[in-house]
Every structure is written in structure tokens, then in C-alpha cells.
Amino acid sequence: MVIIEKAPAKINLGLDIVGKRPDGYHDLSMVMVSVDLNDYITVSEISGSDIIVESNNHKIPLNAKNDVFKAAQLIKNRYGIKSGVKIELEKTIPICAGLGGGSTDAAATIRALNKLWQLELSKEEMIEIGFQVGSDVPYCLGAGCACISGKGEIVECLNTSLSAWVVLVKPDFGVSTRTVFPEIDCETISRVDIDSLKEAVLANDYEQIIAHMGNSLEDITIKRKPFIQKIKDRMMKCGADAALMTGSGPTVFGLCRSEKKADRLVNSMRGFCKEVYKVRIL
């Protein structure tokens, strides 16, 4: 049997750092949406008991450092699976980009192995496994539009028909989330009104969504990589309705209500950065 799962990228319409927990993690409050830039996971049983990960992207590890491998290993250990599995990872989402590539791949792997091995896992069980891989995996298991809180494990789906074009601009460097969070100072970090953003999303109020978008991590990442601010400034100058860094960066997304405006923005940004994508909110 062969199972194929689509793994969509995500963007953060809002990301707020609520505070630091006694265990060293940070409490987060976020609004995320999926966009139609996708990786694909293909899983199939093989003889033996090994986990074999293959990919068209030669820059990513194919061993226990890979989130796809981690997810498969957790499931095998937890449920006593003896059979081997080959996982083919077709990458389109840029790596270390703030687009949730590793997390969405892990989530797709969990969904695929649940079907392949007929485990009939509940949503809660999959979230528990996913959270052990990464804090964005619980959201990526269901994707769509959602409000996320806690350390990332609390996911509230938002019923909205938000429609917009998204232009993604990824500069020629990556940012590791693990290097950004230690620099957070909860006393001075900029805050984002996630409650108001959530209300705007539920009301499908495009103007209010733009008014309340924000990312608490922008100041930290932009201080390290000032070119991100140049991307934001150019996007706004070239007609984006809004421009914001997603996740811990460095990708910046521009929102456009019309495809015509998005096309103009893409043409303007292609001479500025090599990696430019025009996508839609799913």
C-alpha cells in the first residue's frame, strides 16, 4: 500500500509571545493560515524494520535530525510497529523559512502512517505525538485557519472564508527558530493583539485583519537580518495591502486582495529576491 499526503505551508497572521513558562518554554498566542505551497509525503511499507527517508532536496538531513524521521520513529516505538517504512519527501516549501516546512511534513507523516498502519489514532493522540516533534505540528495536523495557544499544543479552528492572494518572498538566508527564542525579553518585546485579530478573522473583515496583524519576533530577527525590513518596505511600496514576517523568519509575505495586484507585486519583488511565490490562502 502507498499513501500520499499533501503538506501545505503556513503563515502567521499574528504571533504574540505571552510570557515565559517555568519550564523554559514560551506561552504563545498565534493566528495561522495555510497557503497552497505544498510539500508531498509518500509512505510505503518495505521489508525489514528500518525507516528510510528520501528527498528531492539534498540540503536536509535524512536521519533522526529530520522531523519526518522523528515522527515515524515515535509512532513505531509507541505502537510497537515492527515493519519498515520508506518515506519520500518531495520538497517545495523553502527550509528554515518560517513557513512551517518541517512541521507540516511531520504532520503529513503522522496522518499517512496512521492510514498505512491502520492505527485509527484519535486527533488527541496525533497531537500528542506531533507536539513531541515540534510546537507547530499540532496545528499542521489539521491546518486551515486556527488560533494557537499554550506552547503550541492548543489549537482552535476558526471558521472563516478568508480569501486573499499571498506573495511570499524568501531571502537567500535561513533563520533557525531555536536561535531566536533565547533572545526574547518578555519585558520589552512588542506585543500583538491576537484577540482583536481573531475577531477580525471570524468576521471576515479584511481591513481589520490587516490593522491587527503583527509578529512579536520581527524585532529580534530584523535586528539580526536588516534585509528583512528592506523586503517589507519594498513590498509596501510596490502595492501590498500588508507585509509581515512569518514565524521566526526570514520569509516575508504580502497580502493582496486582487490577483492583479499580486501579479504586480511578484514582478516587482523578483528582481529583489530569487525566491518569490504567488499563492492563495487555503
JSON list of N, CA, C and O in Angstrom, two decimals, residues 40-41 50-73 85-91 95 105:
[
{"chain": "A", "resi": 40, "resn": "TYR", "atom": "N", "xyz": [4.98, 17.15, -0.45]},
{"chain": "A", "resi": 40, "resn": "TYR", "atom": "CA", "xyz": [4.20, 15.91, -0.52]},
{"chain": "A", "resi": 40, "resn": "TYR", "atom": "C", "xyz": [4.97, 14.79, 0.17]},
{"chain": "A", "resi": 40, "resn": "TYR", "atom": "O", "xyz": [6.18, 14.65, -0.02]},
{"chain": "A", "resi": 41, "resn": "ILE", "atom": "N", "xyz": [4.25, 14.03, 0.98]},
{"chain": "A", "resi": 41, "resn": "ILE", "atom": "CA", "xyz": [4.80, 12.88, 1.68]},
{"chain": "A", "resi": 41, "resn": "ILE", "atom": "C", "xyz": [4.20, 11.61, 1.08]},
{"chain": "A", "resi": 41, "resn": "ILE", "atom": "O", "xyz": [2.97, 11.49, 0.99]},
{"chain": "A", "resi": 50, "resn": "ASP", "atom": "N", "xyz": [13.47, -0.93, 9.12]},
{"chain": "A", "resi": 50, "resn": "ASP", "atom": "CA", "xyz": [14.10, 0.39, 9.09]},
{"chain": "A", "resi": 50, "resn": "ASP", "atom": "C", "xyz": [13.12, 1.49, 8.65]},
{"chain": "A", "resi": 50, "resn": "ASP", "atom": "O", "xyz": [12.12, 1.22, 7.99]},
{"chain": "A", "resi": 51, "resn": "ILE", "atom": "N", "xyz": [13.48, 2.71, 9.02]},
{"chain": "A", "resi": 51, "resn": "ILE", "atom": "CA", "xyz": [12.82, 3.90, 8.49]},
{"chain": "A", "resi": 51, "resn": "ILE", "atom": "C", "xyz": [13.78, 4.51, 7.48]},
{"chain": "A", "resi": 51, "resn": "ILE", "atom": "O", "xyz": [14.90, 4.88, 7.83]},
{"chain": "A", "resi": 52, "resn": "ILE", "atom": "N", "xyz": [13.36, 4.59, 6.24]},
{"chain": "A", "resi": 52, "resn": "ILE", "atom": "CA", "xyz": [14.20, 5.17, 5.19]},
{"chain": "A", "resi": 52, "resn": "ILE", "atom": "C", "xyz": [13.52, 6.43, 4.67]},
{"chain": "A", "resi": 52, "resn": "ILE", "atom": "O", "xyz": [12.36, 6.38, 4.23]},
{"chain": "A", "resi": 53, "resn": "VAL", "atom": "N", "xyz": [14.22, 7.54, 4.75]},
{"chain": "A", "resi": 53, "resn": "VAL", "atom": "CA", "xyz": [13.68, 8.82, 4.26]},
{"chain": "A", "resi": 53, "resn": "VAL", "atom": "C", "xyz": [14.47, 9.24, 3.03]},
{"chain": "A", "resi": 53, "resn": "VAL", "atom": "O", "xyz": [15.72, 9.25, 3.04]},
{"chain": "A", "resi": 54, "resn": "GLU", "atom": "N", "xyz": [13.77, 9.54, 1.97]},
{"chain": "A", "resi": 54, "resn": "GLU", "atom": "CA", "xyz": [14.39, 10.03, 0.73]},
{"chain": "A", "resi": 54, "resn": "GLU", "atom": "C", "xyz": [13.76, 11.38, 0.38]},
{"chain": "A", "resi": 54, "resn": "GLU", "atom": "O", "xyz": [12.60, 11.63, 0.71]},
{"chain": "A", "resi": 55, "resn": "SER", "atom": "N", "xyz": [14.54, 12.24, -0.27]},
{"chain": "A", "resi": 55, "resn": "SER", "atom": "CA", "xyz": [14.01, 13.56, -0.62]},
{"chain": "A", "resi": 55, "resn": "SER", "atom": "C", "xyz": [14.66, 14.09, -1.88]},
{"chain": "A", "resi": 55, "resn": "SER", "atom": "O", "xyz": [15.81, 13.75, -2.19]},
{"chain": "A", "resi": 56, "resn": "ASN", "atom": "N", "xyz": [13.92, 14.96, -2.58]},
{"chain": "A", "resi": 56, "resn": "ASN", "atom": "CA", "xyz": [14.47, 15.65, -3.74]},
{"chain": "A", "resi": 56, "resn": "ASN", "atom": "C", "xyz": [15.33, 16.85, -3.33]},
{"chain": "A", "resi": 56, "resn": "ASN", "atom": "O", "xyz": [15.97, 17.48, -4.16]},
{"chain": "A", "resi": 57, "resn": "ASN", "atom": "N", "xyz": [15.32, 17.19, -2.03]},
{"chain": "A", "resi": 57, "resn": "ASN", "atom": "CA", "xyz": [16.13, 18.31, -1.52]},
{"chain": "A", "resi": 57, "resn": "ASN", "atom": "C", "xyz": [17.35, 17.74, -0.80]},
{"chain": "A", "resi": 57, "resn": "ASN", "atom": "O", "xyz": [17.23, 17.08, 0.22]},
{"chain": "A", "resi": 58, "resn": "HIS", "atom": "N", "xyz": [18.51, 18.03, -1.34]},
{"chain": "A", "resi": 58, "resn": "HIS", "atom": "CA", "xyz": [19.74, 17.44, -0.81]},
{"chain": "A", "resi": 58, "resn": "HIS", "atom": "C", "xyz": [20.32, 18.23, 0.36]},
{"chain": "A", "resi": 58, "resn": "HIS", "atom": "O", "xyz": [21.37, 17.85, 0.90]},
{"chain": "A", "resi": 59, "resn": "LYS", "atom": "N", "xyz": [19.65, 19.31, 0.76]},
{"chain": "A", "resi": 59, "resn": "LYS", "atom": "CA", "xyz": [20.16, 20.13, 1.86]},
{"chain": "A", "resi": 59, "resn": "LYS", "atom": "C", "xyz": [19.61, 19.71, 3.22]},
{"chain": "A", "resi": 59, "resn": "LYS", "atom": "O", "xyz": [20.05, 20.21, 4.25]},
{"chain": "A", "resi": 60, "resn": "ILE", "atom": "N", "xyz": [18.64, 18.79, 3.22]},
{"chain": "A", "resi": 60, "resn": "ILE", "atom": "CA", "xyz": [18.04, 18.40, 4.50]},
{"chain": "A", "resi": 60, "resn": "ILE", "atom": "C", "xyz": [18.58, 17.05, 4.95]},
{"chain": "A", "resi": 60, "resn": "ILE", "atom": "O", "xyz": [18.90, 16.19, 4.13]},
{"chain": "A", "resi": 61, "resn": "PRO", "atom": "N", "xyz": [18.69, 16.84, 6.27]},
{"chain": "A", "resi": 61, "resn": "PRO", "atom": "CA", "xyz": [19.14, 15.54, 6.77]},
{"chain": "A", "resi": 61, "resn": "PRO", "atom": "C", "xyz": [18.06, 14.49, 6.54]},
{"chain": "A", "resi": 61, "resn": "PRO", "atom": "O", "xyz": [16.87, 14.80, 6.54]},
{"chain": "A", "resi": 62, "resn": "LEU", "atom": "N", "xyz": [18.47, 13.25, 6.36]},
{"chain": "A", "resi": 62, "resn": "LEU", "atom": "CA", "xyz": [17.52, 12.17, 6.12]},
{"chain": "A", "resi": 62, "resn": "LEU", "atom": "C", "xyz": [17.56, 11.15, 7.25]},
{"chain": "A", "resi": 62, "resn": "LEU", "atom": "O", "xyz": [17.10, 10.02, 7.11]},
{"chain": "A", "resi": 63, "resn": "ASN", "atom": "N", "xyz": [18.07, 11.61, 8.40]},
{"chain": "A", "resi": 63, "resn": "ASN", "atom": "CA", "xyz": [18.22, 10.73, 9.57]},
{"chain": "A", "resi": 63, "resn": "ASN", "atom": "C", "xyz": [17.36, 11.25, 10.73]},
{"chain": "A", "resi": 63, "resn": "ASN", "atom": "O", "xyz": [16.40, 11.98, 10.51]},
{"chain": "A", "resi": 64, "resn": "ALA", "atom": "N", "xyz": [17.73, 10.90, 11.95]},
{"chain": "A", "resi": 64, "resn": "ALA", "atom": "CA", "xyz": [16.94, 11.26, 13.13]},
{"chain": "A", "resi": 64, "resn": "ALA", "atom": "C", "xyz": [16.87, 12.77, 13.39]},
{"chain": "A", "resi": 64, "resn": "ALA", "atom": "O", "xyz": [16.11, 13.21, 14.26]},
{"chain": "A", "resi": 65, "resn": "LYS", "atom": "N", "xyz": [17.63, 13.57, 12.64]},
{"chain": "A", "resi": 65, "resn": "LYS", "atom": "CA", "xyz": [17.54, 15.03, 12.77]},
{"chain": "A", "resi": 65, "resn": "LYS", "atom": "C", "xyz": [16.37, 15.59, 11.97]},
{"chain": "A", "resi": 65, "resn": "LYS", "atom": "O", "xyz": [16.01, 16.75, 12.13]},
{"chain": "A", "resi": 66, "resn": "ASN", "atom": "N", "xyz": [15.79, 14.76, 11.11]},
{"chain": "A", "resi": 66, "resn": "ASN", "atom": "CA", "xyz": [14.67, 15.18, 10.27]},
{"chain": "A", "resi": 66, "resn": "ASN", "atom": "C", "xyz": [13.35, 14.96, 11.01]},
{"chain": "A", "resi": 66, "resn": "ASN", "atom": "O", "xyz": [13.13, 13.90, 11.59]},
{"chain": "A", "resi": 67, "resn": "ASP", "atom": "N", "xyz": [12.46, 15.95, 10.96]},
{"chain": "A", "resi": 67, "resn": "ASP", "atom": "CA", "xyz": [11.19, 15.84, 11.68]},
{"chain": "A", "resi": 67, "resn": "ASP", "atom": "C", "xyz": [10.31, 14.71, 11.16]},
{"chain": "A", "resi": 67, "resn": "ASP", "atom": "O", "xyz": [9.53, 14.12, 11.91]},
{"chain": "A", "resi": 68, "resn": "VAL", "atom": "N", "xyz": [10.42, 14.40, 9.88]},
{"chain": "A", "resi": 68, "resn": "VAL", "atom": "CA", "xyz": [9.67, 13.28, 9.31]},
{"chain": "A", "resi": 68, "resn": "VAL", "atom": "C", "xyz": [10.13, 11.96, 9.94]},
{"chain": "A", "resi": 68, "resn": "VAL", "atom": "O", "xyz": [9.33, 11.11, 10.33]},
{"chain": "A", "resi": 69, "resn": "PHE", "atom": "N", "xyz": [11.45, 11.81, 10.03]},
{"chain": "A", "resi": 69, "resn": "PHE", "atom": "CA", "xyz": [12.03, 10.61, 10.66]},
{"chain": "A", "resi": 69, "resn": "PHE", "atom": "C", "xyz": [11.60, 10.52, 12.12]},
{"chain": "A", "resi": 69, "resn": "PHE", "atom": "O", "xyz": [11.20, 9.46, 12.61]},
{"chain": "A", "resi": 70, "resn": "LYS", "atom": "N", "xyz": [11.68, 11.66, 12.83]},
{"chain": "A", "resi": 70, "resn": "LYS", "atom": "CA", "xyz": [11.30, 11.69, 14.25]},
{"chain": "A", "resi": 70, "resn": "LYS", "atom": "C", "xyz": [9.86, 11.23, 14.45]},
{"chain": "A", "resi": 70, "resn": "LYS", "atom": "O", "xyz": [9.55, 10.45, 15.36]},
{"chain": "A", "resi": 71, "resn": "ALA", "atom": "N", "xyz": [8.96, 11.73, 13.61]},
{"chain": "A", "resi": 71, "resn": "ALA", "atom": "CA", "xyz": [7.54, 11.38, 13.73]},
{"chain": "A", "resi": 71, "resn": "ALA", "atom": "C", "xyz": [7.34, 9.88, 13.51]},
{"chain": "A", "resi": 71, "resn": "ALA", "atom": "O", "xyz": [6.61, 9.22, 14.26]},
{"chain": "A", "resi": 72, "resn": "ALA", "atom": "N", "xyz": [7.99, 9.34, 12.49]},
{"chain": "A", "resi": 72, "resn": "ALA", "atom": "CA", "xyz": [7.87, 7.91, 12.20]},
{"chain": "A", "resi": 72, "resn": "ALA", "atom": "C", "xyz": [8.44, 7.07, 13.34]},
{"chain": "A", "resi": 72, "resn": "ALA", "atom": "O", "xyz": [7.84, 6.05, 13.74]},
{"chain": "A", "resi": 73, "resn": "GLN", "atom": "N", "xyz": [9.57, 7.48, 13.88]},
{"chain": "A", "resi": 73, "resn": "GLN", "atom": "CA", "xyz": [10.20, 6.74, 14.98]},
{"chain": "A", "resi": 73, "resn": "GLN", "atom": "C", "xyz": [9.32, 6.74, 16.22]},
{"chain": "A", "resi": 73, "resn": "GLN", "atom": "O", "xyz": [9.17, 5.71, 16.90]},
{"chain": "A", "resi": 85, "resn": "VAL", "atom": "N", "xyz": [9.47, 1.16, 6.82]},
{"chain": "A", "resi": 85, "resn": "VAL", "atom": "CA", "xyz": [8.72, 2.11, 6.01]},
{"chain": "A", "resi": 85, "resn": "VAL", "atom": "C", "xyz": [9.68, 3.00, 5.23]},
{"chain": "A", "resi": 85, "resn": "VAL", "atom": "O", "xyz": [10.74, 3.40, 5.72]},
{"chain": "A", "resi": 86, "resn": "LYS", "atom": "N", "xyz": [9.32, 3.27, 3.98]},
{"chain": "A", "resi": 86, "resn": "LYS", "atom": "CA", "xyz": [10.05, 4.24, 3.18]},
{"chain": "A", "resi": 86, "resn": "LYS", "atom": "C", "xyz": [9.19, 5.50, 3.08]},
{"chain": "A", "resi": 86, "resn": "LYS", "atom": "O", "xyz": [8.00, 5.42, 2.78]},
{"chain": "A", "resi": 87, "resn": "ILE", "atom": "N", "xyz": [9.80, 6.64, 3.38]},
{"chain": "A", "resi": 87, "resn": "ILE", "atom": "CA", "xyz": [9.09, 7.92, 3.34]},
{"chain": "A", "resi": 87, "resn": "ILE", "atom": "C", "xyz": [9.77, 8.80, 2.29]},
{"chain": "A", "resi": 87, "resn": "ILE", "atom": "O", "xyz": [10.95, 9.14, 2.44]},
{"chain": "A", "resi": 88, "resn": "GLU", "atom": "N", "xyz": [9.04, 9.13, 1.25]},
{"chain": "A", "resi": 88, "resn": "GLU", "atom": "CA", "xyz": [9.57, 10.01, 0.20]},
{"chain": "A", "resi": 88, "resn": "GLU", "atom": "C", "xyz": [9.04, 11.41, 0.44]},
{"chain": "A", "resi": 88, "resn": "GLU", "atom": "O", "xyz": [7.82, 11.62, 0.51]},
{"chain": "A", "resi": 89, "resn": "LEU", "atom": "N", "xyz": [9.96, 12.34, 0.57]},
{"chain": "A", "resi": 89, "resn": "LEU", "atom": "CA", "xyz": [9.62, 13.73, 0.89]},
{"chain": "A", "resi": 89, "resn": "LEU", "atom": "C", "xyz": [9.93, 14.62, -0.31]},
{"chain": "A", "resi": 89, "resn": "LEU", "atom": "O", "xyz": [11.09, 14.86, -0.64]},
{"chain": "A", "resi": 90, "resn": "GLU", "atom": "N", "xyz": [8.87, 15.07, -0.97]},
{"chain": "A", "resi": 90, "resn": "GLU", "atom": "CA", "xyz": [9.02, 15.98, -2.11]},
{"chain": "A", "resi": 90, "resn": "GLU", "atom": "C", "xyz": [8.90, 17.41, -1.60]},
{"chain": "A", "resi": 90, "resn": "GLU", "atom": "O", "xyz": [7.82, 17.87, -1.22]},
{"chain": "A", "resi": 91, "resn": "LYS", "atom": "N", "xyz": [10.05, 18.12, -1.57]},
{"chain": "A", "resi": 91, "resn": "LYS", "atom": "CA", "xyz": [10.10, 19.46, -1.00]},
{"chain": "A", "resi": 91, "resn": "LYS", "atom": "C", "xyz": [9.86, 20.54, -2.05]},
{"chain": "A", "resi": 91, "resn": "LYS", "atom": "O", "xyz": [10.47, 20.55, -3.11]},
{"chain": "A", "resi": 95, "resn": "ILE", "atom": "N", "xyz": [13.32, 25.74, 3.16]},
{"chain": "A", "resi": 95, "resn": "ILE", "atom": "CA", "xyz": [13.69, 25.30, 4.51]},
{"chain": "A", "resi": 95, "resn": "ILE", "atom": "C", "xyz": [14.20, 26.48, 5.34]},
{"chain": "A", "resi": 95, "resn": "ILE", "atom": "O", "xyz": [14.69, 27.48, 4.79]},
{"chain": "A", "resi": 105, "resn": "ASP", "atom": "N", "xyz": [5.55, 18.70, 7.24]},
{"chain": "A", "resi": 105, "resn": "ASP", "atom": "CA", "xyz": [6.00, 17.39, 6.75]},
{"chain": "A", "resi": 105, "resn": "ASP", "atom": "C", "xyz": [5.81, 16.32, 7.83]},
{"chain": "A", "resi": 105, "resn": "ASP", "atom": "O", "xyz": [5.38, 15.20, 7.53]}
]
